[in-house]
CSV table of C-alpha atoms and ligand atoms in Angstrom, one decimal:
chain,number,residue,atom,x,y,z
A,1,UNK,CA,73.2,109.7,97.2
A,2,UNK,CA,75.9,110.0,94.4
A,3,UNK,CA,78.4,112.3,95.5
A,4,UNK,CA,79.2,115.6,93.5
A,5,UNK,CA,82.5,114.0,92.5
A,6,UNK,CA,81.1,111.6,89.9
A,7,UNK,CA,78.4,113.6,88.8
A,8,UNK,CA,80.3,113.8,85.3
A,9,UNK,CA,80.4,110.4,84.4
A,10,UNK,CA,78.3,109.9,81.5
A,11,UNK,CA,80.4,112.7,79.7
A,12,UNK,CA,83.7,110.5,80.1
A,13,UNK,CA,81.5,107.6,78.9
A,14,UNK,CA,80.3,109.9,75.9
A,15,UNK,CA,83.9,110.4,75.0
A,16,UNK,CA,85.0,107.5,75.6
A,17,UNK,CA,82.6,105.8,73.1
A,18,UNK,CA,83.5,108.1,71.2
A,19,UNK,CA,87.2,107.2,70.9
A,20,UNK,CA,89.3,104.2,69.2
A,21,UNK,CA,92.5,104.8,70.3
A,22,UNK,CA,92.9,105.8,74.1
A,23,UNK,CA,96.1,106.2,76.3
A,24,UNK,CA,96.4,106.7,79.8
A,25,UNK,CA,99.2,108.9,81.1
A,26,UNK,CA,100.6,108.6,84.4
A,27,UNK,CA,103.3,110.1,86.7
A,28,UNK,CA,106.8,110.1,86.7
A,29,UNK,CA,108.4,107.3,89.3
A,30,UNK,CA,105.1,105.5,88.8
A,31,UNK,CA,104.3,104.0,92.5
A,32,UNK,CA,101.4,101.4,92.7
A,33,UNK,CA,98.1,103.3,92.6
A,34,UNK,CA,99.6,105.1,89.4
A,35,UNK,CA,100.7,101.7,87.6
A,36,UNK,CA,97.5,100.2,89.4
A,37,UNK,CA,94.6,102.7,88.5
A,38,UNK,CA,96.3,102.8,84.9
A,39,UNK,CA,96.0,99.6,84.3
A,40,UNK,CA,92.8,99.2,85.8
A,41,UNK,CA,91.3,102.1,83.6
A,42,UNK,CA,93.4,100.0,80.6
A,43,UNK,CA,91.9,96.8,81.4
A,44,UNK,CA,88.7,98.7,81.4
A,45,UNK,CA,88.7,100.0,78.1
A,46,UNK,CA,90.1,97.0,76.2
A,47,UNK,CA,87.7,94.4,77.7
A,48,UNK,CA,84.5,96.3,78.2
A,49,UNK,CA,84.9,98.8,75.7
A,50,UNK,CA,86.9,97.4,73.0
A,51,UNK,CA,89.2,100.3,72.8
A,52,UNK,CA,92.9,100.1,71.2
A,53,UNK,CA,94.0,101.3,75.3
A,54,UNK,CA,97.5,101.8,76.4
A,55,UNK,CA,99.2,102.8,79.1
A,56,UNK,CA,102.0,105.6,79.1
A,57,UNK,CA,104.4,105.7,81.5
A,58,UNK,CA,107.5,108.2,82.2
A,59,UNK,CA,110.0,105.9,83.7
A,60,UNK,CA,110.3,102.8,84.4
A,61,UNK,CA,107.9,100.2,87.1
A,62,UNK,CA,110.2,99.5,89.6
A,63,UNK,CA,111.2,95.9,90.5
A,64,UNK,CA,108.9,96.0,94.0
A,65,UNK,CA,106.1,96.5,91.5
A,66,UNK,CA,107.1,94.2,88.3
A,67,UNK,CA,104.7,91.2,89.4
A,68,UNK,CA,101.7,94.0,88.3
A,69,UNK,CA,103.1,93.9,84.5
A,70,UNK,CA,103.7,90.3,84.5
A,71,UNK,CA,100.6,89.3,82.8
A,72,UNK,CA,100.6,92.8,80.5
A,73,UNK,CA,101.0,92.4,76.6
A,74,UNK,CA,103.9,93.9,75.2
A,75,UNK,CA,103.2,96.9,73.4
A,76,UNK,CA,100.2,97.7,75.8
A,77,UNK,CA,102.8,99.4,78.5
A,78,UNK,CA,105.3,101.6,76.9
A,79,UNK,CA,107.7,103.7,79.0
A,80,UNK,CA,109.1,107.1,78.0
A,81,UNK,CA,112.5,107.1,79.5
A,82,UNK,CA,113.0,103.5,77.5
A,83,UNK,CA,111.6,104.2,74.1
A,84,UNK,CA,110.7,108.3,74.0
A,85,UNK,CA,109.4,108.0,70.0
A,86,UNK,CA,107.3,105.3,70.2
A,87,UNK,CA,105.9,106.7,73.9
A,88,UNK,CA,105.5,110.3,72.6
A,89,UNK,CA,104.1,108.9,69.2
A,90,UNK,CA,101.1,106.6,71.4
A,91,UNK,CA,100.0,109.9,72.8
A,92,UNK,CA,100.0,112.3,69.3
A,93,UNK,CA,98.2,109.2,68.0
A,94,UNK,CA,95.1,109.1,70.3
A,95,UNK,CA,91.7,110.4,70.1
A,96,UNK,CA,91.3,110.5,74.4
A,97,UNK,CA,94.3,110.8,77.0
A,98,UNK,CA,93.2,110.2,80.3
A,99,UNK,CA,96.0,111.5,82.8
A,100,UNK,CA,95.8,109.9,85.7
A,101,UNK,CA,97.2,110.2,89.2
A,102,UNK,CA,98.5,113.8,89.3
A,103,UNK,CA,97.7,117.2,89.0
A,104,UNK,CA,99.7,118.8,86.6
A,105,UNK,CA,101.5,117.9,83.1
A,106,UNK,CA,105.3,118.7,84.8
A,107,UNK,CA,105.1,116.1,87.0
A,108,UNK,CA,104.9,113.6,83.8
A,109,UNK,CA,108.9,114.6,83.0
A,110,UNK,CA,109.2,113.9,78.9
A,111,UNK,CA,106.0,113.5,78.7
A,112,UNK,CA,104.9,116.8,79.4
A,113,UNK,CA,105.8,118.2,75.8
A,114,UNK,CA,103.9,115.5,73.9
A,115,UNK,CA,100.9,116.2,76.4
A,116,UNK,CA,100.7,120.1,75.7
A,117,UNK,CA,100.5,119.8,72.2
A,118,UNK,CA,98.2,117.4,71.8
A,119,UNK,CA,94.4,118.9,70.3
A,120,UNK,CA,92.7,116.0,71.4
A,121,UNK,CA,90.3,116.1,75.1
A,122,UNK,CA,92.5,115.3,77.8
A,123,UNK,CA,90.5,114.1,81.0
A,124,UNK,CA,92.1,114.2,84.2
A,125,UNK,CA,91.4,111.3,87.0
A,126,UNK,CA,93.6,112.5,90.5
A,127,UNK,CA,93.4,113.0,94.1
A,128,UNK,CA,95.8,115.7,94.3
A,129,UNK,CA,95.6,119.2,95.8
A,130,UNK,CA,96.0,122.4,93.3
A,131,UNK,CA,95.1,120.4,90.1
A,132,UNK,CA,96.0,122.7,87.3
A,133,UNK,CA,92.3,122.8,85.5
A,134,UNK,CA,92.9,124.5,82.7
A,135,UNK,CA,94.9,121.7,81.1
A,136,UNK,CA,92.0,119.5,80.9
A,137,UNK,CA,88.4,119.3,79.0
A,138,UNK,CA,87.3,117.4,82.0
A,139,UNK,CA,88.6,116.8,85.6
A,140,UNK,CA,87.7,114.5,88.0
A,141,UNK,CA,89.6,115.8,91.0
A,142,UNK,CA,88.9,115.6,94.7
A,143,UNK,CA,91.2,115.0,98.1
A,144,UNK,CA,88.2,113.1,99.5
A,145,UNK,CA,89.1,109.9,98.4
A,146,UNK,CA,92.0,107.8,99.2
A,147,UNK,CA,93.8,107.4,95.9
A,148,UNK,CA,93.4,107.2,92.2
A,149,UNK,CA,92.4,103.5,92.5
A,150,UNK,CA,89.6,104.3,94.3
A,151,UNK,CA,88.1,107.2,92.3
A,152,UNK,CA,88.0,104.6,89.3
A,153,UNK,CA,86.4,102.0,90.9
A,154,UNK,CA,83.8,104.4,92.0
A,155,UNK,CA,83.9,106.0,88.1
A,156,UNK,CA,83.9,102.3,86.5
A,157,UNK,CA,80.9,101.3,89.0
A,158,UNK,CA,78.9,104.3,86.9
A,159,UNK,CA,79.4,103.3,83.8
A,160,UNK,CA,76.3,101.8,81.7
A,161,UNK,CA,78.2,98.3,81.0
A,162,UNK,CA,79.0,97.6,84.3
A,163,UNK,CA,76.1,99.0,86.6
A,164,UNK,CA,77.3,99.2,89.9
A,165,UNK,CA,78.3,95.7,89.7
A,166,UNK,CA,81.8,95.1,91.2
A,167,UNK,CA,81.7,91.8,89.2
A,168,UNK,CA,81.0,93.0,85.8
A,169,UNK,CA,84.9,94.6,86.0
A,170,UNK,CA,87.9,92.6,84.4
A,171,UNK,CA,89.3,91.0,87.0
A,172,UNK,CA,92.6,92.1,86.2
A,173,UNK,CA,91.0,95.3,86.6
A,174,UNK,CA,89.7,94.5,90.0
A,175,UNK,CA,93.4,93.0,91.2
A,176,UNK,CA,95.0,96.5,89.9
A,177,UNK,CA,92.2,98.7,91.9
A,178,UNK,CA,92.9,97.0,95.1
A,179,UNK,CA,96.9,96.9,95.0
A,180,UNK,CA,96.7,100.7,94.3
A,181,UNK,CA,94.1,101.7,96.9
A,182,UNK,CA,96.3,99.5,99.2
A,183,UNK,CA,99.9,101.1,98.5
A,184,UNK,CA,98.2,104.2,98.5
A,185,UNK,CA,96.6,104.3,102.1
A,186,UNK,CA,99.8,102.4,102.8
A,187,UNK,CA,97.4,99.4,103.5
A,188,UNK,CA,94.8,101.4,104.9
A,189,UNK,CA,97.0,103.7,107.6
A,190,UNK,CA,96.6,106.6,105.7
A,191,UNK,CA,93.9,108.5,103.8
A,192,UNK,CA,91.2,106.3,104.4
A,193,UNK,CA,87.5,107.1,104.0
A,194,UNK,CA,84.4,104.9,104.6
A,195,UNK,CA,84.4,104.5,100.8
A,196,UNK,CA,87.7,102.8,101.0
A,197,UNK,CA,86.5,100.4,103.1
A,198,UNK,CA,83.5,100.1,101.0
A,199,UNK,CA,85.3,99.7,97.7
A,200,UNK,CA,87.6,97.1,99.7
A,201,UNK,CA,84.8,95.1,101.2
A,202,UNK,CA,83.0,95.0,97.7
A,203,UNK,CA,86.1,93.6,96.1
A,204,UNK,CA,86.5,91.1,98.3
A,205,UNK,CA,82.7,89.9,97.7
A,206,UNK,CA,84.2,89.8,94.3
A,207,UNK,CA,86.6,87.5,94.9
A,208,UNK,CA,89.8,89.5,95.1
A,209,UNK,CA,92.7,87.5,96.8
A,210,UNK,CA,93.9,90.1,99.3
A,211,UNK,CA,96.2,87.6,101.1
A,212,UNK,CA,98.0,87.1,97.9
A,213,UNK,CA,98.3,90.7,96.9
A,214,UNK,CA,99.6,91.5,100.4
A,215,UNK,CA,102.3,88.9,100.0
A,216,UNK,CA,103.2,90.0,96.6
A,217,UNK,CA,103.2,93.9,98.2
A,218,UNK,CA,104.9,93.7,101.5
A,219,UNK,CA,106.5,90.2,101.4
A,220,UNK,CA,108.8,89.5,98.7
A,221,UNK,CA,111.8,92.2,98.8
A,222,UNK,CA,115.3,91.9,98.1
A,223,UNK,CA,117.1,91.8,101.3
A,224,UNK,CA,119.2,94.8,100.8
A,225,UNK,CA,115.9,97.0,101.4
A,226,UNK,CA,115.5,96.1,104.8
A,227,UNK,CA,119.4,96.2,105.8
A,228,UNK,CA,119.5,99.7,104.3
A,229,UNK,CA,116.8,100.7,106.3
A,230,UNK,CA,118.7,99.6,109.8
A,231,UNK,CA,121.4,101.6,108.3
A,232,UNK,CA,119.3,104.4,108.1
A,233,UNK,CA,117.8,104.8,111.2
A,234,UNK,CA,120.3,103.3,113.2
A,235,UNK,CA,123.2,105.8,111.6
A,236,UNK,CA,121.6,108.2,109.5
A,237,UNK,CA,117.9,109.5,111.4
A,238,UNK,CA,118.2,112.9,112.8
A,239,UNK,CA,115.6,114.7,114.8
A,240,UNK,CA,115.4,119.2,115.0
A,241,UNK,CA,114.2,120.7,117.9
A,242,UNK,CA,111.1,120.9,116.1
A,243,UNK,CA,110.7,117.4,115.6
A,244,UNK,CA,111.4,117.7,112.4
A,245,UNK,CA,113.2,114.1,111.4
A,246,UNK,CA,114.9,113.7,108.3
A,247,UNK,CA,117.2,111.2,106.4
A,248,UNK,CA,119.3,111.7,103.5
A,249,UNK,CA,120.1,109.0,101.5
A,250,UNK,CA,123.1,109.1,99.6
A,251,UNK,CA,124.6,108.0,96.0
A,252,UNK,CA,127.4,106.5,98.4
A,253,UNK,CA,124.9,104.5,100.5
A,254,UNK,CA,122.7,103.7,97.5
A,255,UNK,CA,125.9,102.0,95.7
A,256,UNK,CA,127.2,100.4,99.1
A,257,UNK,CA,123.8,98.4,99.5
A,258,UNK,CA,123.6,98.2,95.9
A,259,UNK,CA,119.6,99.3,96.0
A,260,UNK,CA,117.4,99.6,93.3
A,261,UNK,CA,114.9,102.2,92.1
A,262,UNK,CA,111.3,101.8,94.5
A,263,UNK,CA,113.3,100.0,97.3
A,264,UNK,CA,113.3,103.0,99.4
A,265,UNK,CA,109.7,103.5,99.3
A,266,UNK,CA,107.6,103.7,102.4
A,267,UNK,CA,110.9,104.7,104.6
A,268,UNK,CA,109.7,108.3,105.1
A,269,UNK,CA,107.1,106.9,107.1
A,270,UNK,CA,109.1,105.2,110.0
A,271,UNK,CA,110.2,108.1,111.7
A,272,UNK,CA,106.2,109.0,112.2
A,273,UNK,CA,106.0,106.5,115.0
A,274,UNK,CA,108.3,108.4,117.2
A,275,UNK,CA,106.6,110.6,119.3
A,276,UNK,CA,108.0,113.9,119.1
A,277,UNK,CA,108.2,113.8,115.3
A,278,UNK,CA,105.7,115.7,113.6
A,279,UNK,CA,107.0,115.8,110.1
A,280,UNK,CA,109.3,113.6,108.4
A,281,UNK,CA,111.6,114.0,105.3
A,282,UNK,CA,113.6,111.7,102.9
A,283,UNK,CA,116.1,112.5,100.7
A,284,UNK,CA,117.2,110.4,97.9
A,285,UNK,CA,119.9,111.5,96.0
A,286,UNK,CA,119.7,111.5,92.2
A,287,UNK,CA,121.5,113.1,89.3
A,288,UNK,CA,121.0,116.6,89.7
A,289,UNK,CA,118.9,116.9,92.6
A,290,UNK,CA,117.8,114.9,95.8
A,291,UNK,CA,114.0,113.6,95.3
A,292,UNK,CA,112.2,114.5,98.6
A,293,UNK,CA,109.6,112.6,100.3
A,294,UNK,CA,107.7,114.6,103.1
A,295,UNK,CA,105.6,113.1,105.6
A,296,UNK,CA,103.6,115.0,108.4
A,297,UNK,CA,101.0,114.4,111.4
A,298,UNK,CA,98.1,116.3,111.5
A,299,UNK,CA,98.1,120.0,112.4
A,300,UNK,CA,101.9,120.1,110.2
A,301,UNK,CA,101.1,120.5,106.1
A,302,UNK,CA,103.4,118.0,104.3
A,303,UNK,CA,101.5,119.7,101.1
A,304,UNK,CA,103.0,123.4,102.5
A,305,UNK,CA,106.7,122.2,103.6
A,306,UNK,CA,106.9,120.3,99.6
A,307,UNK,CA,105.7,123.8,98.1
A,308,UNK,CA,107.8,126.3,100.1
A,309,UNK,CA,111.1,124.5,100.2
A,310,UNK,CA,111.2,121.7,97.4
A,311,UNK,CA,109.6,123.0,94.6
A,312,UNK,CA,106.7,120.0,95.0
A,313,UNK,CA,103.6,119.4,96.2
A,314,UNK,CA,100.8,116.6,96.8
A,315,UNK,CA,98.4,116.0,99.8
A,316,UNK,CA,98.1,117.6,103.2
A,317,UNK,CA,99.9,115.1,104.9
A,318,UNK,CA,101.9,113.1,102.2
A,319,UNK,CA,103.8,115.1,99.6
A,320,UNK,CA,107.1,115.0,97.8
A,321,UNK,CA,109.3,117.8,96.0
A,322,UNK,CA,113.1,117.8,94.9
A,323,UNK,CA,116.3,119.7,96.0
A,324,UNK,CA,118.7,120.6,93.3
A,325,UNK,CA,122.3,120.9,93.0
A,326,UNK,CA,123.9,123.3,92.2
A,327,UNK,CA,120.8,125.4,91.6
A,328,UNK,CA,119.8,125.2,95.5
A,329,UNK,CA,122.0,124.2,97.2
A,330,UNK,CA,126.5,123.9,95.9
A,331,UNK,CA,126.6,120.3,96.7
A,332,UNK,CA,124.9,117.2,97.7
A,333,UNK,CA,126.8,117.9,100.8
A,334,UNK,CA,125.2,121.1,102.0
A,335,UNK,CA,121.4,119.3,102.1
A,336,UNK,CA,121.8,118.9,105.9
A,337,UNK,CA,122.5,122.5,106.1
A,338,UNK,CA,119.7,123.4,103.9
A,339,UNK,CA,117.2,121.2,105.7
A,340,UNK,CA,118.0,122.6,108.8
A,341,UNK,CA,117.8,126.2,108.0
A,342,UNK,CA,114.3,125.7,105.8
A,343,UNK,CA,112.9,123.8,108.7
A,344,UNK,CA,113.6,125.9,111.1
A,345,UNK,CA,111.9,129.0,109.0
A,346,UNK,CA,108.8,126.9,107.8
A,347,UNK,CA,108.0,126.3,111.3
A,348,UNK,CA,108.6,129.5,112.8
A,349,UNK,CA,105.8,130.8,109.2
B,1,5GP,P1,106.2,110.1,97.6
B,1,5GP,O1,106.9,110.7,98.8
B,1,5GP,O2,105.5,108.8,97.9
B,1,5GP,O3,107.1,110.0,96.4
B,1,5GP,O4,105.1,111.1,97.2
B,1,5GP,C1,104.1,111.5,98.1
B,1,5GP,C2,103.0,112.3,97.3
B,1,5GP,O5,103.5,113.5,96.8
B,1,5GP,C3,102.5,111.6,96.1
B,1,5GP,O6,101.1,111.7,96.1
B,1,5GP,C4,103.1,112.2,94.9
B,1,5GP,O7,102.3,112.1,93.8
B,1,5GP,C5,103.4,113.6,95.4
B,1,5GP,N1,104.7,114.1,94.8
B,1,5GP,C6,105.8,113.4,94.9
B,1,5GP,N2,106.8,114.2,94.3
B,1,5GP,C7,106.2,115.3,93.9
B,1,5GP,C8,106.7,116.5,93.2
B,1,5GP,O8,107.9,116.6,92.8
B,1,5GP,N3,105.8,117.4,92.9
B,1,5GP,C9,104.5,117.3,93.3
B,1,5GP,N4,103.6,118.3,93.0
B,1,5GP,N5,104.0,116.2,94.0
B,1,5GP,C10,104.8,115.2,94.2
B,2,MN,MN1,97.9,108.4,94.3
């Protein structure tokens, strides 16, 4: 049986016929099922559809991720940070915006302006908690499914044109939807539902190269990534009574190691394999604030800690927030201090 969350297909395929121009909006630090799913849904629309489809991004794809672009068109991927007029021009100009891969329009940065005033339907694709509904004419929106990538694959498989046929998809389309389903489970530890495995099986059947894309995922960093992360947990872990474990990477250390945006990715996760840690935070500092990654075992809400101490959100177990300075805390240097006195209250709520 279909399930309930793709009941409302053949509207989006009524709209999107509809349509000429379409962009897809995305979140800010794009990670891989947001640059994945985009360009998936892009692929989609230009190939199958003949659409005039782009993809809107707030910052920058980070290095880790740049062999995804490689093959994109210029003009077809336009970043807000790097050219705001032309990026906030793409979305005024369309007749569809499909936001995909989170749950509200502040968590798209500049883009959030252009988004609000914009008459045209906005549709939102996401597998975040709390999705703010109201924003959009149509929202397909549900926990219970790994990532973004995966809810369009299941939403591309009901379209007309392709008819459940994994084939029928671009197969830049079908490259995309794996890579984002992949980074997103962090290759299928996390988040994974027998319709993951499905989609992943089917893909394969298709002909995906998974080999390849793990090589290109988990296989080709700078070196400085994995020296930086002996650093870390060698100088920097620290663990609360609670089991609480947190890291805080600095501007100091960032410069030192001379690391680049996305190359701290995935390090929030380590301190999970320790037994007595039950939740597990990273702090990266920024201008302005620290961005916060939050990662919990089961029975300790990720999603809870993000909202009550770091203005953020997510999922249950994976979420992410920030810490500003001076507006929370003086300094950079008092995060430690304000870790350690939110912890010790969010566990004791
Ligand atoms: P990460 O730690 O990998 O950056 O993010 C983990 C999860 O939390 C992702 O699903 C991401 O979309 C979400 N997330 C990250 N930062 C924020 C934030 O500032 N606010 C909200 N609401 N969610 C966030
Ligand atoms: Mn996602």
């Amino acid at each position: 049986m279909k399930p309930k969350y793709l009941e409302r297909v053949p509207e989006l395929d009524g709209m999107i016929e509809k349509a000429r121009v379409v962009t897809i909006v995305t979140h800010t630090h794009p990670d891989g099922d947001a640059i994945g799913s985009g360009l998936a849904m892009k692929h989609y629309l230009r190939k199958c559809r003949g659409k005039d489809a782009c993809l809107v991004v707030p910052d920058p794809v980070p290095d880790t991720l740049a062999f995804l672009i490689a093959d994109e068109p210029e003009g077809e991927i336009l970043t807000h940070s790097r050219t705001p007029l032309q990026a906030s021009r793409q979305v005024a100009d369309s007749d569809l915006i499909l936001c995909q891969d989170f749950n509200a329009f502040s968590r798209t940065a500049g883009l959030e302006t252009a988004l609000r005033t914009s008459p045209v339907p906005k549709i939102l694709i996401d597998h975040h908690l709390n999705p703010d509904f109201n924003a959009f004419r149509l929202a397909f929106s549900t926990p219970d499914i790994s990532s973004t990538s995966e809810y369009v694959y299941w939403i591309l498989k009901e379209m007309p044109d392709i008819g459940g046929e994994a084939s029928r998809l671009p197969a830049a389309a079908r490259k995309h939807l794996l890579a984002g389903m992949t980074t997103d489970t962090n290759n299928f530890a996390n988040s994974v539902f027998p319709s993951t495995l499905k989609m992943a099986s089917e893909l394969l059947d298709a002909g995906e190269d998974r080999d390849t894309l793990l090589a290109e995922l988990y296989n080709n960093y700078r070196e400085n990534r994995i020296r930086v992360m002996g650093y870390l947990l060698y100088e920097k872990l620290k663990i609360t009574p609670e089991g609480a474990a947190y890291m805080i990477l600095t501007k100091e250390d960032q410069d030192r190691f001379d690391l680049r945006d996305g190359e701290s990715e995935g390090f929030v996760n380590m301190p999970l394999e320790i037994d007595r840690v039950c939740l597990s935070l990273f702090l990266k500092e920024e201008e302005g604030h620290f961005r916060v990654s939050l990662r919990s075992k089961k029975g300790v809400s990720a999603n809870d800690c993000a909202m009550a101490c770091f203005h953020g959100g997510g999922h249950e177990l994976a979420a992410g927030g920030k810490l500003y300075f001076p507006e929370d805390v003086p300094a950079p240097s008092s995060a430690e201090a304000y870790i350690l006195k939110v912890i010790k209250r969010f566990f004791k709520s």
